[in-house]
Amino acid sequence: MKFEVNRDVFSEAVSFAVKLLPQRTTLPILSGVLIHADGDRLTLSSFDYEVSAQTSISAQIDDPGTVLVSGRLLNDIASRLPNAPVTFTTEDSKISVSCGSAHFTLLSMPVEEYPTLPEIGPQTGVIPGDAFSEAVSQVAVAASRDDVTPVITGVQLEVGDNDVSLIATDRYRVAVRTIQWDSGRSGGETETLHALVPARTLQEVGRTFGSASTVSVSISGNSDRELIAFHADDKTVTSLLIKGNYPPVRRLFPENVNDHAVINTAELVEAVRRVSLVLEREAALRFSFTVDGLTLEAIGSEQAQASESISALLTGEETVVSLKPAFLLDGLNAVHSEFVRISFTKTENPNKPGPVLITGQTSQEAAATDGYRYLLQPNLLLR
C-alpha cells in the first residue's frame, strides 16, 4: 500500500477518526485506526463497538490496500509533521510515514481482527449544522456525569415530523432546546421517535458538524442494538443508544409563571463570577430580587464575604432564592441573548422556593423564540 496526501487534510482526518476512541481499552485492537486506500479516496475509520467514526479524503494512491495502525500515535505524529506532502507506505507489518525531512516507522495491527463497522439505516431527517451544534452545546451541559444512573448521562432526542427536541438532566437541573428539522414526512404521519444518545458523544458530534450546512440523522436498529448515525461533509459518526426509560422531566416545566425578573445576561454572569469567589465548594449564592434590582450575597467564611447589586426589572412579588453558581452559569452561558428572564415557581411550602426557569430575552420586553429552557432547582435557604 502506498499513497501521498496533503499534510493538513490528513492530520484533520486522523484527528476526527480518533476523537471518540476511549482513552483506555481492554482490547488494544480497538485503539487502532483503519486506513483503506482505493481509487483516489482514502477512508479512515475507528470503532470500539459503541461508537464509530469514518471520514473520506482525496489522495494520490499508487498502491491500494488496507492497514490498521495505532490511532493515538498516528494522531500525535500527523499533528506535528512539517508543512509538506505526506507519503505513507507499508511493507509486511511495517508502516513508513514520511513528510519533508521527518520519517517515522510504525508497526501495523492485524486487520483481520478488527470489527466490522455498523451499517447505517435509512435517513430519518436532516437538520441545519449550526442550529444542531448550538442546541447540543446548550443542553448537554445539564446531563449527569454519574455513571451510577446511565440513563441520565445521555441527551434525549425527541424527533417529530418538523422539529426535534434535545433534553438533558442530572436531577438538579433540566435543559431543553427545540429546533426545526426536515423529516421528509408530512405532519402527523408517525409517532415521535426517541433516541437517548451519550452526552459526550453528542458533544463531539455537535462540535465536529457545527460548520456543516446540514447534518443527516439516521435512527435505526432493533430492541437489542439501537443505533444513531450523523453524517455530513464525508464524515460519519455512529453511536449505540442508551437503553432505558428517560425520566418524564418535561412535566416539571410550569405552563405559566407570573413572577419573573429580566436582567442583562453579561452583567449577571460577571456578578455571579465575582461574588462566588469567596464561596466554599458546593456552597450557594443568595439572590434577592426586589423592585430596586438584584442583590447577590455570598457568605464564604468568617474571613471572606461578598455582595453586589445590579439592575433587574422585576414583575410580581419580591423573591429570595439560593442557587449554586456553577449550575446557574451553565444556564446563563447557554442563553445566547442580551437579556435573560429568571422566572420563579412556587411550592406548597412557603419556606421552600420552587425551581427557577431561565429563558432568553431579545430585549427587556420581548422573549426570545429560540426554544431554549433551563430549569434549576434552588438550594433551601436557612432561615
Tab-separated table of C-alpha atoms in Angstrom:
chain	number	residue	atom	x	y	z
A	1	MET	CA	0.000	0.000	0.000
A	2	LYS	CA	1.283	3.459	-0.902
A	3	PHE	CA	-0.297	6.899	-1.089
A	4	GLU	CA	0.562	10.602	-0.893
A	5	VAL	CA	-1.754	13.081	0.777
A	6	ASN	CA	-1.911	16.725	1.834
A	7	ARG	CA	-0.490	17.105	5.336
A	8	ASP	CA	-3.273	19.322	6.760
A	9	VAL	CA	-6.071	17.263	5.224
A	10	PHE	CA	-4.536	14.032	6.533
A	11	SER	CA	-3.978	15.432	10.026
A	12	GLU	CA	-7.566	16.676	10.269
A	13	ALA	CA	-8.917	13.310	9.115
A	14	VAL	CA	-6.838	11.346	11.636
A	15	SER	CA	-7.867	13.722	14.417
A	16	PHE	CA	-11.543	13.196	13.583
A	17	ALA	CA	-11.173	9.412	13.455
A	18	VAL	CA	-9.509	9.116	16.882
A	19	LYS	CA	-11.516	11.805	18.704
A	20	LEU	CA	-14.119	9.389	20.029
A	21	LEU	CA	-11.795	6.496	20.809
A	22	PRO	CA	-11.653	5.607	24.530
A	23	GLN	CA	-8.527	6.655	26.409
A	24	ARG	CA	-8.164	3.106	27.706
A	25	THR	CA	-9.496	-0.137	26.297
A	26	THR	CA	-9.221	-3.792	27.331
A	27	LEU	CA	-8.859	-4.710	23.647
A	28	PRO	CA	-5.794	-2.994	22.129
A	29	ILE	CA	-7.118	-3.682	18.630
A	30	LEU	CA	-9.908	-1.145	19.255
A	31	SER	CA	-7.362	1.652	19.717
A	32	GLY	CA	-6.475	1.425	16.041
A	33	VAL	CA	-7.473	3.462	13.018
A	34	LEU	CA	-8.336	1.521	9.887
A	35	ILE	CA	-6.961	3.149	6.720
A	36	HIS	CA	-8.337	1.973	3.371
A	37	ALA	CA	-6.866	3.320	0.116
A	38	ASP	CA	-8.675	2.763	-3.175
A	39	GLY	CA	-9.071	4.767	-6.385
A	40	ASP	CA	-8.402	8.365	-5.374
A	41	ARG	CA	-10.028	8.174	-1.920
A	42	LEU	CA	-8.559	7.463	1.473
A	43	THR	CA	-11.020	6.270	4.129
A	44	LEU	CA	-10.123	6.393	7.834
A	45	SER	CA	-12.303	4.569	10.360
A	46	SER	CA	-12.423	3.828	14.084
A	47	PHE	CA	-14.829	1.640	16.071
A	48	ASP	CA	-14.986	0.429	19.680
A	49	TYR	CA	-18.320	-1.476	19.444
A	50	GLU	CA	-20.195	1.528	20.898
A	51	VAL	CA	-19.061	4.495	18.782
A	52	SER	CA	-17.670	4.617	15.259
A	53	ALA	CA	-16.209	7.424	13.162
A	54	GLN	CA	-15.427	7.394	9.457
A	55	THR	CA	-14.169	10.032	7.040
A	56	SER	CA	-13.025	10.066	3.433
A	57	ILE	CA	-10.430	12.366	1.825
A	58	SER	CA	-8.725	12.739	-1.550
A	59	ALA	CA	-5.259	11.226	-2.007
A	60	GLN	CA	-2.852	10.156	-4.734
A	61	ILE	CA	-2.947	6.381	-4.364
A	62	ASP	CA	-0.177	4.443	-6.083
A	63	ASP	CA	-0.864	1.091	-4.443
A	64	PRO	CA	-4.326	0.426	-2.896
A	65	GLY	CA	-4.756	-1.537	0.298
A	66	THR	CA	-5.886	-1.575	3.916
A	67	VAL	CA	-3.879	-1.184	7.117
A	68	LEU	CA	-4.611	-0.822	10.832
A	69	VAL	CA	-2.395	1.433	12.946
A	70	SER	CA	-2.424	2.831	16.488
A	71	GLY	CA	-4.805	5.791	16.381
A	72	ARG	CA	-3.392	7.954	19.191
A	73	LEU	CA	0.192	7.555	17.989
A	74	LEU	CA	-0.703	8.331	14.369
A	75	ASN	CA	-2.649	11.396	15.501
A	76	ASP	CA	0.302	12.683	17.533
A	77	ILE	CA	2.588	12.199	14.545
A	78	ALA	CA	0.217	13.694	11.966
A	79	SER	CA	-0.379	16.824	14.045
A	80	ARG	CA	3.357	17.560	14.269
A	81	LEU	CA	4.502	16.819	10.728
A	82	PRO	CA	6.204	19.643	8.793
A	83	ASN	CA	4.344	21.525	6.078
A	84	ALA	CA	4.912	19.116	3.192
A	85	PRO	CA	3.062	16.262	1.439
A	86	VAL	CA	2.787	13.037	3.474
A	87	THR	CA	3.927	9.775	1.930
A	88	PHE	CA	2.529	6.625	3.532
A	89	THR	CA	3.810	3.169	2.574
A	90	THR	CA	3.508	-0.330	4.024
A	91	GLU	CA	5.716	-3.387	3.714
A	92	ASP	CA	4.786	-6.565	5.586
A	93	SER	CA	3.952	-5.404	9.133
A	94	LYS	CA	5.854	-2.114	8.940
A	95	ILE	CA	4.384	1.284	8.102
A	96	SER	CA	6.535	4.157	6.861
A	97	VAL	CA	5.325	7.750	7.230
A	98	SER	CA	7.491	10.410	5.542
A	99	CYS	CA	6.940	14.159	5.394
A	100	GLY	CA	9.695	16.565	4.379
A	101	SER	CA	12.736	15.644	6.430
A	102	ALA	CA	10.690	13.716	9.024
A	103	HIS	CA	10.404	9.947	8.854
A	104	PHE	CA	8.567	7.501	11.132
A	105	THR	CA	8.345	3.715	11.160
A	106	LEU	CA	5.342	2.110	12.857
A	107	LEU	CA	4.080	-1.441	13.331
A	108	SER	CA	0.713	-2.327	11.857
A	109	MET	CA	-2.016	-4.154	13.747
A	110	PRO	CA	-3.864	-7.263	12.432
A	111	VAL	CA	-6.639	-6.029	10.125
A	112	GLU	CA	-8.444	-9.372	10.212
A	113	GLU	CA	-9.114	-8.985	13.952
A	114	TYR	CA	-10.735	-5.554	13.578
A	115	PRO	CA	-14.547	-5.473	13.941
A	116	THR	CA	-16.829	-4.624	11.041
A	117	LEU	CA	-18.254	-1.111	11.240
A	118	PRO	CA	-22.009	-0.894	11.840
A	119	GLU	CA	-24.357	-0.441	8.909
A	120	ILE	CA	-26.264	2.837	8.743
A	121	GLY	CA	-30.020	2.705	8.315
A	122	PRO	CA	-32.150	4.956	6.108
A	123	GLN	CA	-32.148	8.675	6.770
A	124	THR	CA	-34.571	9.810	9.491
A	125	GLY	CA	-34.195	13.531	8.865
A	126	VAL	CA	-31.943	16.485	8.091
A	127	ILE	CA	-31.034	19.329	10.435
A	128	PRO	CA	-29.023	22.566	9.931
A	129	GLY	CA	-25.489	22.075	11.248
A	130	ASP	CA	-25.202	25.397	13.082
A	131	ALA	CA	-28.571	25.049	14.847
A	132	PHE	CA	-27.790	21.467	15.823
A	133	SER	CA	-24.366	22.398	17.213
A	134	GLU	CA	-25.819	25.292	19.224
A	135	ALA	CA	-28.607	23.129	20.646
A	136	VAL	CA	-26.185	20.407	21.734
A	137	SER	CA	-23.913	22.910	23.497
A	138	GLN	CA	-26.896	24.431	25.309
A	139	VAL	CA	-28.363	21.148	26.535
A	140	ALA	CA	-25.566	18.594	27.014
A	141	VAL	CA	-24.022	20.543	29.915
A	142	ALA	CA	-27.015	19.523	32.055
A	143	ALA	CA	-26.509	15.775	31.516
A	144	SER	CA	-25.343	13.756	34.505
A	145	ARG	CA	-21.714	12.659	34.784
A	146	ASP	CA	-22.552	9.951	37.316
A	147	ASP	CA	-22.408	6.522	35.650
A	148	VAL	CA	-24.421	5.007	38.510
A	149	THR	CA	-27.563	6.051	36.602
A	150	PRO	CA	-26.592	5.646	32.925
A	151	VAL	CA	-29.965	6.775	31.591
A	152	ILE	CA	-29.392	10.400	32.649
A	153	THR	CA	-25.828	10.528	31.287
A	154	GLY	CA	-27.378	10.890	27.853
A	155	VAL	CA	-29.274	13.520	25.916
A	156	GLN	CA	-32.797	12.525	24.946
A	157	LEU	CA	-33.746	13.330	21.349
A	158	GLU	CA	-37.485	13.558	20.740
A	159	VAL	CA	-37.934	13.541	16.980
A	160	GLY	CA	-41.136	14.689	15.299
A	161	ASP	CA	-42.021	15.444	11.704
A	162	ASN	CA	-40.974	19.093	11.766
A	163	ASP	CA	-38.846	19.545	14.878
A	164	VAL	CA	-36.531	17.765	17.267
A	165	SER	CA	-36.174	18.446	20.996
A	166	LEU	CA	-32.977	17.824	22.953
A	167	ILE	CA	-33.420	17.183	26.690
A	168	ALA	CA	-30.856	16.609	29.460
A	169	THR	CA	-30.964	16.409	33.256
A	170	ASP	CA	-28.790	15.474	36.223
A	171	ARG	CA	-31.684	15.645	38.719
A	172	TYR	CA	-30.725	19.186	39.816
A	173	ARG	CA	-31.485	20.953	36.521
A	174	VAL	CA	-33.211	20.255	33.220
A	175	ALA	CA	-32.264	21.790	29.867
A	176	VAL	CA	-34.477	21.652	26.777
A	177	ARG	CA	-33.972	23.060	23.286
A	178	THR	CA	-36.309	22.554	20.338
A	179	ILE	CA	-35.156	23.196	16.766
A	180	GLN	CA	-36.679	22.770	13.320
A	181	TRP	CA	-35.715	19.886	11.085
A	182	ASP	CA	-36.861	18.167	7.891
A	183	SER	CA	-38.019	14.571	8.250
A	184	GLY	CA	-39.289	14.347	4.700
A	185	ARG	CA	-42.705	13.387	6.057
A	186	SER	CA	-45.930	15.309	6.219
A	187	GLY	CA	-47.239	16.211	9.656
A	188	GLY	CA	-48.878	13.574	11.807
A	189	GLU	CA	-47.738	10.537	9.803
A	190	THR	CA	-45.806	8.843	12.575
A	191	GLU	CA	-45.396	8.951	16.312
A	192	THR	CA	-42.483	10.758	17.934
A	193	LEU	CA	-39.177	8.864	17.853
A	194	HIS	CA	-36.956	8.798	20.939
A	195	ALA	CA	-33.189	8.356	20.914
A	196	LEU	CA	-31.066	8.532	24.068
A	197	VAL	CA	-27.521	9.471	22.960
A	198	PRO	CA	-24.467	9.517	25.277
A	199	ALA	CA	-23.825	13.194	26.071
A	200	ARG	CA	-20.056	13.010	25.481
A	201	THR	CA	-20.569	11.546	22.013
A	202	LEU	CA	-23.221	14.089	21.107
A	203	GLN	CA	-20.987	16.979	22.235
A	204	GLU	CA	-18.195	15.787	19.924
A	205	VAL	CA	-20.676	15.386	17.076
A	206	GLY	CA	-22.008	18.892	17.687
A	207	ARG	CA	-18.526	20.417	17.626
A	208	THR	CA	-17.486	18.433	14.549
A	209	PHE	CA	-20.543	19.178	12.417
A	210	GLY	CA	-21.169	22.757	13.552
A	211	SER	CA	-19.851	24.230	10.301
A	212	ALA	CA	-21.771	21.810	8.056
A	213	SER	CA	-24.707	23.251	6.137
A	214	THR	CA	-26.863	20.244	7.010
A	215	VAL	CA	-26.455	17.078	9.095
A	216	SER	CA	-28.211	13.863	8.108
A	217	VAL	CA	-29.508	11.813	11.051
A	218	SER	CA	-30.434	8.113	10.914
A	219	ILE	CA	-32.064	6.246	13.804
A	220	SER	CA	-32.284	2.504	13.230
A	221	GLY	CA	-31.906	-0.937	14.721
A	222	ASN	CA	-33.920	-3.287	16.862
A	223	SER	CA	-34.521	-3.627	20.591
A	224	ASP	CA	-31.167	-5.392	21.027
A	225	ARG	CA	-28.956	-2.890	19.195
A	226	GLU	CA	-30.392	0.547	18.518
A	227	LEU	CA	-28.127	2.945	16.654
A	228	ILE	CA	-27.987	6.605	15.674
A	229	ALA	CA	-25.810	7.955	12.869
A	230	PHE	CA	-24.811	11.520	11.971
A	231	HIS	CA	-23.393	12.315	8.530
A	232	ALA	CA	-22.096	15.492	6.888
A	233	ASP	CA	-19.236	16.502	4.582
A	234	ASP	CA	-17.745	12.999	4.082
A	235	LYS	CA	-17.790	12.393	7.840
A	236	THR	CA	-19.960	9.873	9.689
A	237	VAL	CA	-20.347	9.128	13.402
A	238	THR	CA	-22.469	6.306	14.790
A	239	SER	CA	-23.344	5.595	18.405
A	240	LEU	CA	-25.231	2.925	20.271
A	241	LEU	CA	-28.205	4.374	22.088
A	242	ILE	CA	-28.502	4.140	25.868
A	243	LYS	CA	-31.143	1.645	26.945
A	244	GLY	CA	-33.762	2.608	29.491
A	245	ASN	CA	-36.708	4.912	30.019
A	246	TYR	CA	-35.822	8.569	30.297
A	247	PRO	CA	-37.500	10.343	33.252
A	248	PRO	CA	-40.546	12.443	32.258
A	249	VAL	CA	-38.839	15.747	33.029
A	250	ARG	CA	-40.893	17.821	30.596
A	251	ARG	CA	-43.765	17.841	33.067
A	252	LEU	CA	-41.559	19.706	35.563
A	253	PHE	CA	-41.750	22.863	33.443
A	254	PRO	CA	-44.553	25.189	34.527
A	255	GLU	CA	-47.129	26.233	31.955
A	256	ASN	CA	-47.332	29.798	33.266
A	257	VAL	CA	-45.168	31.792	35.666
A	258	ASN	CA	-46.342	35.201	36.850
A	259	ASP	CA	-43.296	36.327	38.851
A	260	HIS	CA	-40.057	36.935	36.998
A	261	ALA	CA	-37.066	39.241	36.623
A	262	VAL	CA	-35.302	40.361	33.442
A	263	ILE	CA	-31.561	41.075	33.697
A	264	ASN	CA	-28.722	41.838	31.318
A	265	THR	CA	-27.100	38.436	30.752
A	266	ALA	CA	-23.478	39.594	30.650
A	267	GLU	CA	-23.872	41.727	33.786
A	268	LEU	CA	-25.380	38.822	35.713
A	269	VAL	CA	-22.668	36.400	34.572
A	270	GLU	CA	-19.887	38.746	35.666
A	271	ALA	CA	-21.563	39.474	39.023
A	272	VAL	CA	-22.034	35.755	39.771
A	273	ARG	CA	-18.385	35.056	38.951
A	274	ARG	CA	-17.148	37.870	41.181
A	275	VAL	CA	-19.326	37.257	44.219
A	276	SER	CA	-18.817	33.470	44.161
A	277	LEU	CA	-15.036	33.892	44.547
A	278	VAL	CA	-15.370	33.752	48.340
A	279	LEU	CA	-17.630	30.688	48.379
A	280	GLU	CA	-16.502	27.311	49.543
A	281	ARG	CA	-17.111	24.349	47.246
A	282	GLU	CA	-20.769	23.337	46.770
A	283	ALA	CA	-21.977	26.482	48.554
A	284	ALA	CA	-24.784	28.557	47.083
A	285	LEU	CA	-25.261	32.239	46.340
A	286	ARG	CA	-28.205	34.140	47.789
A	287	PHE	CA	-30.193	36.167	45.236
A	288	SER	CA	-32.613	38.840	46.451
A	289	PHE	CA	-34.933	40.183	43.743
A	290	THR	CA	-36.693	43.455	44.662
A	291	VAL	CA	-38.188	46.429	42.882
A	292	ASP	CA	-34.816	48.138	43.323
A	293	GLY	CA	-32.898	45.394	41.472
A	294	LEU	CA	-30.979	42.238	42.284
A	295	THR	CA	-28.553	41.759	45.166
A	296	LEU	CA	-26.139	38.811	45.203
A	297	GLU	CA	-24.671	37.721	48.540
A	298	ALA	CA	-22.019	35.138	49.381
A	299	ILE	CA	-21.041	34.131	52.897
A	300	GLY	CA	-17.915	32.115	52.287
A	301	SER	CA	-16.359	32.010	55.744
A	302	GLU	CA	-15.579	34.250	58.712
A	303	GLN	CA	-12.680	35.670	56.722
A	304	ALA	CA	-14.489	36.396	53.439
A	305	GLN	CA	-17.910	37.624	52.379
A	306	ALA	CA	-19.085	39.379	49.226
A	307	SER	CA	-22.130	41.131	47.810
A	308	GLU	CA	-23.057	43.051	44.683
A	309	SER	CA	-26.165	44.752	43.344
A	310	ILE	CA	-27.119	45.009	39.676
A	311	SER	CA	-30.127	46.263	37.713
A	312	ALA	CA	-33.102	43.953	37.291
A	313	LEU	CA	-36.661	44.545	36.089
A	314	LEU	CA	-38.968	42.655	38.460
A	315	THR	CA	-42.524	41.643	37.626
A	316	GLY	CA	-44.544	40.245	40.515
A	317	GLU	CA	-43.580	39.528	44.113
A	318	GLU	CA	-40.140	40.144	45.604
A	319	THR	CA	-38.255	36.858	45.871
A	320	VAL	CA	-35.206	35.441	47.663
A	321	VAL	CA	-33.623	32.254	46.369
A	322	SER	CA	-30.284	30.452	46.705
A	323	LEU	CA	-28.638	28.884	43.657
A	324	LYS	CA	-25.385	27.064	43.002
A	325	PRO	CA	-23.279	29.467	40.926
A	326	ALA	CA	-21.789	26.796	38.653
A	327	PHE	CA	-25.205	25.444	37.695
A	328	LEU	CA	-26.572	28.957	37.209
A	329	LEU	CA	-23.647	29.950	34.995
A	330	ASP	CA	-24.201	26.873	32.818
A	331	GLY	CA	-27.712	28.086	32.137
A	332	LEU	CA	-26.752	31.733	31.651
A	333	ASN	CA	-23.931	30.865	29.236
A	334	ALA	CA	-26.392	28.840	27.172
A	335	VAL	CA	-28.721	31.834	26.830
A	336	HIS	CA	-27.485	33.383	23.612
A	337	SER	CA	-29.352	36.664	24.015
A	338	GLU	CA	-28.625	40.068	25.525
A	339	PHE	CA	-31.128	39.640	28.351
A	340	VAL	CA	-32.218	36.694	30.459
A	341	ARG	CA	-35.544	36.066	32.198
A	342	ILE	CA	-35.482	34.272	35.561
A	343	SER	CA	-38.974	33.085	36.460
A	344	PHE	CA	-39.904	31.967	39.975
A	345	THR	CA	-42.144	28.967	40.568
A	346	LYS	CA	-43.885	28.287	43.865
A	347	THR	CA	-44.378	25.248	46.082
A	348	GLU	CA	-46.967	24.477	48.745
A	349	ASN	CA	-44.336	25.196	51.393
A	350	PRO	CA	-43.706	28.974	51.583
A	351	ASN	CA	-40.214	28.308	53.035
A	352	LYS	CA	-39.263	26.078	50.108
A	353	PRO	CA	-38.864	28.002	46.844
A	354	GLY	CA	-39.661	26.204	43.632
A	355	PRO	CA	-37.311	25.786	40.686
A	356	VAL	CA	-36.314	28.855	38.700
A	357	LEU	CA	-36.903	28.856	34.954
A	358	ILE	CA	-34.250	30.514	32.800
A	359	THR	CA	-35.090	31.638	29.265
A	360	GLY	CA	-33.706	34.189	26.835
A	361	GLN	CA	-34.962	37.715	26.164
A	362	THR	CA	-34.119	39.659	22.999
A	363	SER	CA	-34.911	42.827	24.979
A	364	GLN	CA	-36.299	43.708	28.394
A	365	GLU	CA	-39.810	43.402	26.979
A	366	ALA	CA	-39.575	40.667	24.312
A	367	ALA	CA	-38.972	36.986	25.000
A	368	ALA	CA	-36.570	35.041	22.791
A	369	THR	CA	-38.052	32.474	20.406
A	370	ASP	CA	-35.127	30.040	20.262
A	371	GLY	CA	-36.936	27.293	22.194
A	372	TYR	CA	-34.320	27.075	24.967
A	373	ARG	CA	-35.432	26.499	28.577
A	374	TYR	CA	-33.335	25.729	31.658
A	375	LEU	CA	-34.975	24.684	34.925
A	376	LEU	CA	-32.777	24.890	38.033
A	377	GLN	CA	-33.631	23.571	41.483
A	378	PRO	CA	-32.682	26.059	44.229
A	379	ASN	CA	-30.949	25.264	47.481
A	380	LEU	CA	-33.149	25.675	50.522
A	381	LEU	CA	-32.489	28.905	52.363
A	382	LEU	CA	-31.589	28.593	56.039
A	383	ARG	CA	-33.941	30.873	57.921
